[in-house]
mmCIF file of C-alpha atoms in Angstrom:
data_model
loop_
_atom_site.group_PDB
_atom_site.id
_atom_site.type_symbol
_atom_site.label_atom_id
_atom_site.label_comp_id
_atom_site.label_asym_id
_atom_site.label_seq_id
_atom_site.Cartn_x
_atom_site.Cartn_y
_atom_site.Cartn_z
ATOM 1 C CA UNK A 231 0.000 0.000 0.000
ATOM 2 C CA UNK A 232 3.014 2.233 0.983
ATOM 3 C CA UNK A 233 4.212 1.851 -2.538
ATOM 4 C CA UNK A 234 0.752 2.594 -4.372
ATOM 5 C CA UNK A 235 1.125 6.324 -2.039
ATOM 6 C CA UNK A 236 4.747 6.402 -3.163
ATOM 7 C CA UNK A 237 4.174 5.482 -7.024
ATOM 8 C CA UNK A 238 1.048 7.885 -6.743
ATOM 9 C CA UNK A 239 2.748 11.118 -5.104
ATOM 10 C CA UNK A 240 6.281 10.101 -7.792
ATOM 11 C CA UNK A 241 3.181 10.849 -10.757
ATOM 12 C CA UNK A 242 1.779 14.136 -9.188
ATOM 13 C CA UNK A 243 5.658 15.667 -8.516
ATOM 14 C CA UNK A 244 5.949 14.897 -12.166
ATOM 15 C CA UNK A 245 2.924 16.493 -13.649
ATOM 16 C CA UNK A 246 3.684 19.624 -11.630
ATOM 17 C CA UNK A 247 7.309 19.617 -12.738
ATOM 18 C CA UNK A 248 5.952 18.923 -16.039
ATOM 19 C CA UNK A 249 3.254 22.070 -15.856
ATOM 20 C CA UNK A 250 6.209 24.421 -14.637
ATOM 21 C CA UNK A 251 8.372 23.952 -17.264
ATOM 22 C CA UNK A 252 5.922 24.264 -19.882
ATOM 23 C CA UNK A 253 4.664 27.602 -18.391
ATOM 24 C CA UNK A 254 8.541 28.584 -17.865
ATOM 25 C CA UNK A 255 8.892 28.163 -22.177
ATOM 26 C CA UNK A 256 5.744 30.211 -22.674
ATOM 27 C CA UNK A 257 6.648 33.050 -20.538
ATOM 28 C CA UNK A 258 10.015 33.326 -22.434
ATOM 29 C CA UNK A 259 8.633 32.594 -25.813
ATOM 30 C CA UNK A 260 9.335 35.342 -28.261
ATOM 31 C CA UNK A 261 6.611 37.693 -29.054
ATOM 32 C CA UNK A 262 7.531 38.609 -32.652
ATOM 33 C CA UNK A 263 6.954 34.979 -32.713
ATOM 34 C CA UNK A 264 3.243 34.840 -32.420
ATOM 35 C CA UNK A 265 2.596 37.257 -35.045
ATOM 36 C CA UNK A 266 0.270 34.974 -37.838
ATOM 37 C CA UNK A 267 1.826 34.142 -41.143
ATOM 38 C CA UNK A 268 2.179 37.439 -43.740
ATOM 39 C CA UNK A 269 1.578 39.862 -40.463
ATOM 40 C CA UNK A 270 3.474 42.497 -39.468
ATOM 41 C CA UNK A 271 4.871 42.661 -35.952
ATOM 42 C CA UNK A 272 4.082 46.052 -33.926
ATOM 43 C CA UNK A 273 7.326 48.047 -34.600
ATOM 44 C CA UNK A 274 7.606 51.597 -35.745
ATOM 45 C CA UNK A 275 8.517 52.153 -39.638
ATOM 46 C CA UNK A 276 12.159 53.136 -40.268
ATOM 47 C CA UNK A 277 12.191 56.956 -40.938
ATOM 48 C CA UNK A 278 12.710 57.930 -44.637
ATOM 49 C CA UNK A 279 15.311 60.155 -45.467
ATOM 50 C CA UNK A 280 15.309 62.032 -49.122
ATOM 51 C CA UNK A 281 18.151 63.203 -50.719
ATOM 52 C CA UNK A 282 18.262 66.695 -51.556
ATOM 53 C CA UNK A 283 19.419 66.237 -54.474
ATOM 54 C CA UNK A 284 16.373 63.720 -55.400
ATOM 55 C CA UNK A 285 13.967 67.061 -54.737
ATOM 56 C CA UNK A 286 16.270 68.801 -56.846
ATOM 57 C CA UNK A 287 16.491 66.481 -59.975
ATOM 58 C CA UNK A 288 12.729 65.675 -59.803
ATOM 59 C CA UNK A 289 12.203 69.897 -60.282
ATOM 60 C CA UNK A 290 8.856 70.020 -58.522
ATOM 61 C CA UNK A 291 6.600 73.033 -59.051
ATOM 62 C CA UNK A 292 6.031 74.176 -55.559
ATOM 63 C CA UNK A 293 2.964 73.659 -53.868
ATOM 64 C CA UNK A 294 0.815 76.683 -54.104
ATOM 65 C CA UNK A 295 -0.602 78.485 -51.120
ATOM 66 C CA UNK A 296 -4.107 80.586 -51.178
ATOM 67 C CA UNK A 297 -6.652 81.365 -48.837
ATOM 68 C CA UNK A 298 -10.666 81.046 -48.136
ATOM 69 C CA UNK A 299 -9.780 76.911 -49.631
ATOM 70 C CA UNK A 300 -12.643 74.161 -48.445
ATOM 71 C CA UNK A 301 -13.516 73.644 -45.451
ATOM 72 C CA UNK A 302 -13.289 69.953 -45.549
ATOM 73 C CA UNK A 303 -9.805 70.170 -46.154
ATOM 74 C CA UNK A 304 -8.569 73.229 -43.636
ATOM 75 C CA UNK A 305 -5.967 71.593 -41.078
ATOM 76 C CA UNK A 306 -5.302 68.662 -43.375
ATOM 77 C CA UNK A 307 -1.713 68.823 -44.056
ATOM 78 C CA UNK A 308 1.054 67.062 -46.096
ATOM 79 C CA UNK A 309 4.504 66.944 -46.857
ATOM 80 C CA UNK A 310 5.332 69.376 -50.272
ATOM 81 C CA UNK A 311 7.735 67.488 -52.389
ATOM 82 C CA UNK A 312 9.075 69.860 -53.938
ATOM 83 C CA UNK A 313 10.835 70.989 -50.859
ATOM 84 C CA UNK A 314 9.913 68.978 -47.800
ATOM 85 C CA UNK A 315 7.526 71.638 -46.068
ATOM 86 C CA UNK A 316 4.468 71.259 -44.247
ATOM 87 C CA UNK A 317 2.310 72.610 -46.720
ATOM 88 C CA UNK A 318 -2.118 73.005 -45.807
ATOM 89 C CA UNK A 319 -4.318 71.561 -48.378
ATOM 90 C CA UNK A 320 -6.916 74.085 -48.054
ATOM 91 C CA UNK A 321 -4.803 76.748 -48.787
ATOM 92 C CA UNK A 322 -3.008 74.462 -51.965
ATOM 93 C CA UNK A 323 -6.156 74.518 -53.602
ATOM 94 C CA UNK A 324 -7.539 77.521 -53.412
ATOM 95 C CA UNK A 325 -8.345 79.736 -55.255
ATOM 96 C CA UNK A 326 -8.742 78.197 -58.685
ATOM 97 C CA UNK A 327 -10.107 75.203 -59.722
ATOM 98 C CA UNK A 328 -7.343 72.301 -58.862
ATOM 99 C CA UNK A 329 -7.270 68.510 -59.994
ATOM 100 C CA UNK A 330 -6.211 66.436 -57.013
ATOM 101 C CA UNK A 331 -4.860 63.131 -58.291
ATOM 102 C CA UNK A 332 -3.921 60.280 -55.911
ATOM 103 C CA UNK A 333 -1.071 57.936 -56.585
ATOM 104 C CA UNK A 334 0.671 55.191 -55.268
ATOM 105 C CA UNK A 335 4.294 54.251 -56.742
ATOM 106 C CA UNK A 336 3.909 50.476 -56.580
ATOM 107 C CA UNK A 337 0.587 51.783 -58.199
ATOM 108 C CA UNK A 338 0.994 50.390 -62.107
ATOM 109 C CA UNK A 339 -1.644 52.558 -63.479
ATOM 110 C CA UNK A 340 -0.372 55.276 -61.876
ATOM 111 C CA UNK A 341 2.587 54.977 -64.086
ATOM 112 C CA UNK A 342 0.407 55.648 -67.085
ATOM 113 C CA UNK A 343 -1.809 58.239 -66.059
ATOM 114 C CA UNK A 344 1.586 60.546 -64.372
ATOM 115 C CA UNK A 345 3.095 61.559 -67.607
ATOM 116 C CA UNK A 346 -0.524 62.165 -69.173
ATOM 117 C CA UNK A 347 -1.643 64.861 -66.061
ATOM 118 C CA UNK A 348 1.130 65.944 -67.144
ATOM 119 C CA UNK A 349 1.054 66.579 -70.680
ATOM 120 C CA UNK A 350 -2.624 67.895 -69.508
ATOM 121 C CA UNK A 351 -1.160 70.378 -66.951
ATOM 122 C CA UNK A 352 1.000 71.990 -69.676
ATOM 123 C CA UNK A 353 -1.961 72.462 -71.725
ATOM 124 C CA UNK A 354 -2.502 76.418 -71.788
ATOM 125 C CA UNK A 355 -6.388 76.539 -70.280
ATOM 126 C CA UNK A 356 -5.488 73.554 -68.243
ATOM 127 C CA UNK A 357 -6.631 73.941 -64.381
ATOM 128 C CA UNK A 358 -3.982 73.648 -61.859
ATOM 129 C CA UNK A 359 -2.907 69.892 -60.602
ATOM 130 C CA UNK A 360 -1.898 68.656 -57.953
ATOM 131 C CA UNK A 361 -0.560 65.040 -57.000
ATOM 132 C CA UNK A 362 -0.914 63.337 -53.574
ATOM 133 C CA UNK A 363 1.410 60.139 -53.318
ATOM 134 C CA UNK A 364 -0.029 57.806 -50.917
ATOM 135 C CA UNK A 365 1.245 54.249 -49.016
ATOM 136 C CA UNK A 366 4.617 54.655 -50.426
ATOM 137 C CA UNK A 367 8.288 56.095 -49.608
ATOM 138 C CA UNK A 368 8.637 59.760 -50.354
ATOM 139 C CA UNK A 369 12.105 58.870 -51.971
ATOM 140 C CA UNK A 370 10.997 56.539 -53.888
ATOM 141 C CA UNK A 371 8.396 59.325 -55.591
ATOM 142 C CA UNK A 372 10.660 61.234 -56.095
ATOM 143 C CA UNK A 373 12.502 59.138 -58.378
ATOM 144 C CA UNK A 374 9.356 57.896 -59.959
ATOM 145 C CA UNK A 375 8.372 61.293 -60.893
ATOM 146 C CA UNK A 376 11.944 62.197 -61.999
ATOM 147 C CA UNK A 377 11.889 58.967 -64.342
ATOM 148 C CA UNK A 378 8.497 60.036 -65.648
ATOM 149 C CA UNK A 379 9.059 63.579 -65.809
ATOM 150 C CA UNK A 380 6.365 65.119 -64.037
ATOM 151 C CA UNK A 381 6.942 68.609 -62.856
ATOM 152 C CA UNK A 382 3.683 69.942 -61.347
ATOM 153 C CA UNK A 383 3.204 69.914 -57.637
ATOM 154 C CA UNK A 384 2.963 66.954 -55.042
ATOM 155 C CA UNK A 385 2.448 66.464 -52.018
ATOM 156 C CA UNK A 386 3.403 63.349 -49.711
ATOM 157 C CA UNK A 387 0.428 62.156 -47.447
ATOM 158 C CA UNK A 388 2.353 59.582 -44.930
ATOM 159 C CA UNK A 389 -0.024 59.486 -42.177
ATOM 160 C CA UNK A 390 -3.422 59.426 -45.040
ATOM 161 C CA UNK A 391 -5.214 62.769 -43.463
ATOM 162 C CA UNK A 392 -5.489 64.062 -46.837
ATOM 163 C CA UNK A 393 -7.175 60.511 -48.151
ATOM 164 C CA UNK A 394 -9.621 60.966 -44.944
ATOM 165 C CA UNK A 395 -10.573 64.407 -45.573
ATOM 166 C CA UNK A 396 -11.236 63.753 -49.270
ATOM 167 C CA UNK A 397 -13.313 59.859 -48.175
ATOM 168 C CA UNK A 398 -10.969 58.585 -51.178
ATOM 169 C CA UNK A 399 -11.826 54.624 -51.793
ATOM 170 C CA UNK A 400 -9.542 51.986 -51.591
ATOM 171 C CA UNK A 401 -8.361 51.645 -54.937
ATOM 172 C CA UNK A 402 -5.477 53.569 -56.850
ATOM 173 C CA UNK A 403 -5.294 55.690 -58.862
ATOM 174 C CA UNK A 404 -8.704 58.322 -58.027
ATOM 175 C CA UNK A 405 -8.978 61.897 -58.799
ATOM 176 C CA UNK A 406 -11.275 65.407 -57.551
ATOM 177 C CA UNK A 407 -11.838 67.759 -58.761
ATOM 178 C CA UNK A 408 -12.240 70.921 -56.966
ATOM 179 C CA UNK A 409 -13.762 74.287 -58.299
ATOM 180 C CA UNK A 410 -12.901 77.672 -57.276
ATOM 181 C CA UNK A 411 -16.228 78.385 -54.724
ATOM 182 C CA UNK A 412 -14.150 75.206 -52.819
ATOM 183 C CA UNK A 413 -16.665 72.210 -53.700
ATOM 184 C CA UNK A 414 -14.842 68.940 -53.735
ATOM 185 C CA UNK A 415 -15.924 66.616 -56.459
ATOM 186 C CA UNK A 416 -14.434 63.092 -57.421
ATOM 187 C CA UNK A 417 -13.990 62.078 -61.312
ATOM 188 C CA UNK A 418 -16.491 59.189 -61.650
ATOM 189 C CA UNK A 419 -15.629 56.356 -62.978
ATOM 190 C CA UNK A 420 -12.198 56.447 -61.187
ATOM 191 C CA UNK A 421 -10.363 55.235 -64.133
ATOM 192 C CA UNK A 422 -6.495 56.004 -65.148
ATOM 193 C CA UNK A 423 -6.095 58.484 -67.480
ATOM 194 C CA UNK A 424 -3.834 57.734 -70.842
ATOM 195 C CA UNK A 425 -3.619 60.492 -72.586
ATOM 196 C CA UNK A 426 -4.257 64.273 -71.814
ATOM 197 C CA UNK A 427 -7.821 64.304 -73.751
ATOM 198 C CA UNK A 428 -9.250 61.804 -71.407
ATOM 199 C CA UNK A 429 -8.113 64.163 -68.499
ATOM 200 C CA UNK A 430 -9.682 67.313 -70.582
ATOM 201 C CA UNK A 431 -12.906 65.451 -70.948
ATOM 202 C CA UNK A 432 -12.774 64.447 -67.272
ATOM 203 C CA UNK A 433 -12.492 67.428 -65.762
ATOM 204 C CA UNK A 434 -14.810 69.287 -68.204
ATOM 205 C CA UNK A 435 -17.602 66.676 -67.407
ATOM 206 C CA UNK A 436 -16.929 67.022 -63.221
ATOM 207 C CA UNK A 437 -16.428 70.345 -64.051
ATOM 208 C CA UNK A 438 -19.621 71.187 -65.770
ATOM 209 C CA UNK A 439 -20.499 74.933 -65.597
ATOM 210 C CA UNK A 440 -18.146 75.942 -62.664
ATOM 211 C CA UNK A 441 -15.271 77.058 -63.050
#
């Protein structure tokens, strides 16, 4: 009987050895480690640096600056390309009627439709436009638009308040139009422009009678 109590207490000093150790791994276990497959684990983004001489071979219009601009855009602000600034997109687009285009450089249509706002923006009767780059690395714009050769201005929006003020959907690349009074309208279907007379017709359709 003594030995059934010994063999019995010998299993129990076991289990709880057993139990210990297992909760000793866990506790220690690396947290990165429990991130699912394809996740990312919580750390902050590396900081992006640009060259100056990126801003300087990409030749960036600056980012214009007015007054009275919407009101659903006042306090929403973004990095200016051009030359690294704070810059209010309220004031950026006010004034005159402005196309606001939104692009992504991993974006492939984006690629196509760049060079044709272009070509559009040095149209003489051509409204002013204005590029947003969106989920991507500054730098990395920068050299995009250098290799495309699009001069007018941009704007970075790294933490997406100017996507949130203008309720921009989730799919690259979409445009607005916005007229002089300050009313914000987006280019429907959002489709990529290829060639300048498809941005023309674009904005003359959002565009209707105001101007």
């Amino acid at each position: 009987m003594s030995g059934l109590r010994a063999y019995r207490s010998e299993i129990r000093w076991t289990i709880v050895v057993v139990v210990l150790a297992v909760v000793g791994v866990v506790a220690l276990w690396p947290r990165d480690a429990e991130q699912p497959p394809g996740s990312v684990a919580a750390h902050p983004p590396a900081a992006s640096t640009v060259d100056p001489a990126q801003r300087a071979a990409a030749a960036l219009q600056p980012c214009p600056a007015g007054s009275d601009g919407p009101a659903q855009l006042s306090g929403v602000t973004a990095q200016c390309l051009a030359d690294g600034r704070p810059a209010d997109l309220a004031a950026t687009v006010a004034g005159a009627p402005t196309l606001v285009n939104i692009w992504a450089t991993w974006c492939g249509p984006c690629r196509t439709e760049l060079p044709a706002l272009q070509s559009y923006a040095a149209r003489p009767g051509a409204i002013r436009v204005l590029g947003v780059q969106v989920d991507s690395d500054p730098a990395d714009g920068l050299d995009l638009l250098t290799e495309l050769g699009v001069h007018f201005p941009n704007m970075h929006d790294g933490d997406n308040r100017v996507r949130a003020a203008l309720k921009a959907p989730g799919v690259l690349p979409v445009s607005y139009v916005v007229t002089a009074a300050g009313e914000v309208r987006r280019i429907d279907p959002p489709v990529a422009f290829e060639s300048p007379d498809e941005v023309q017709a674009a904005v003359d359709r959002t565009l209707g009678g105001a101007r």
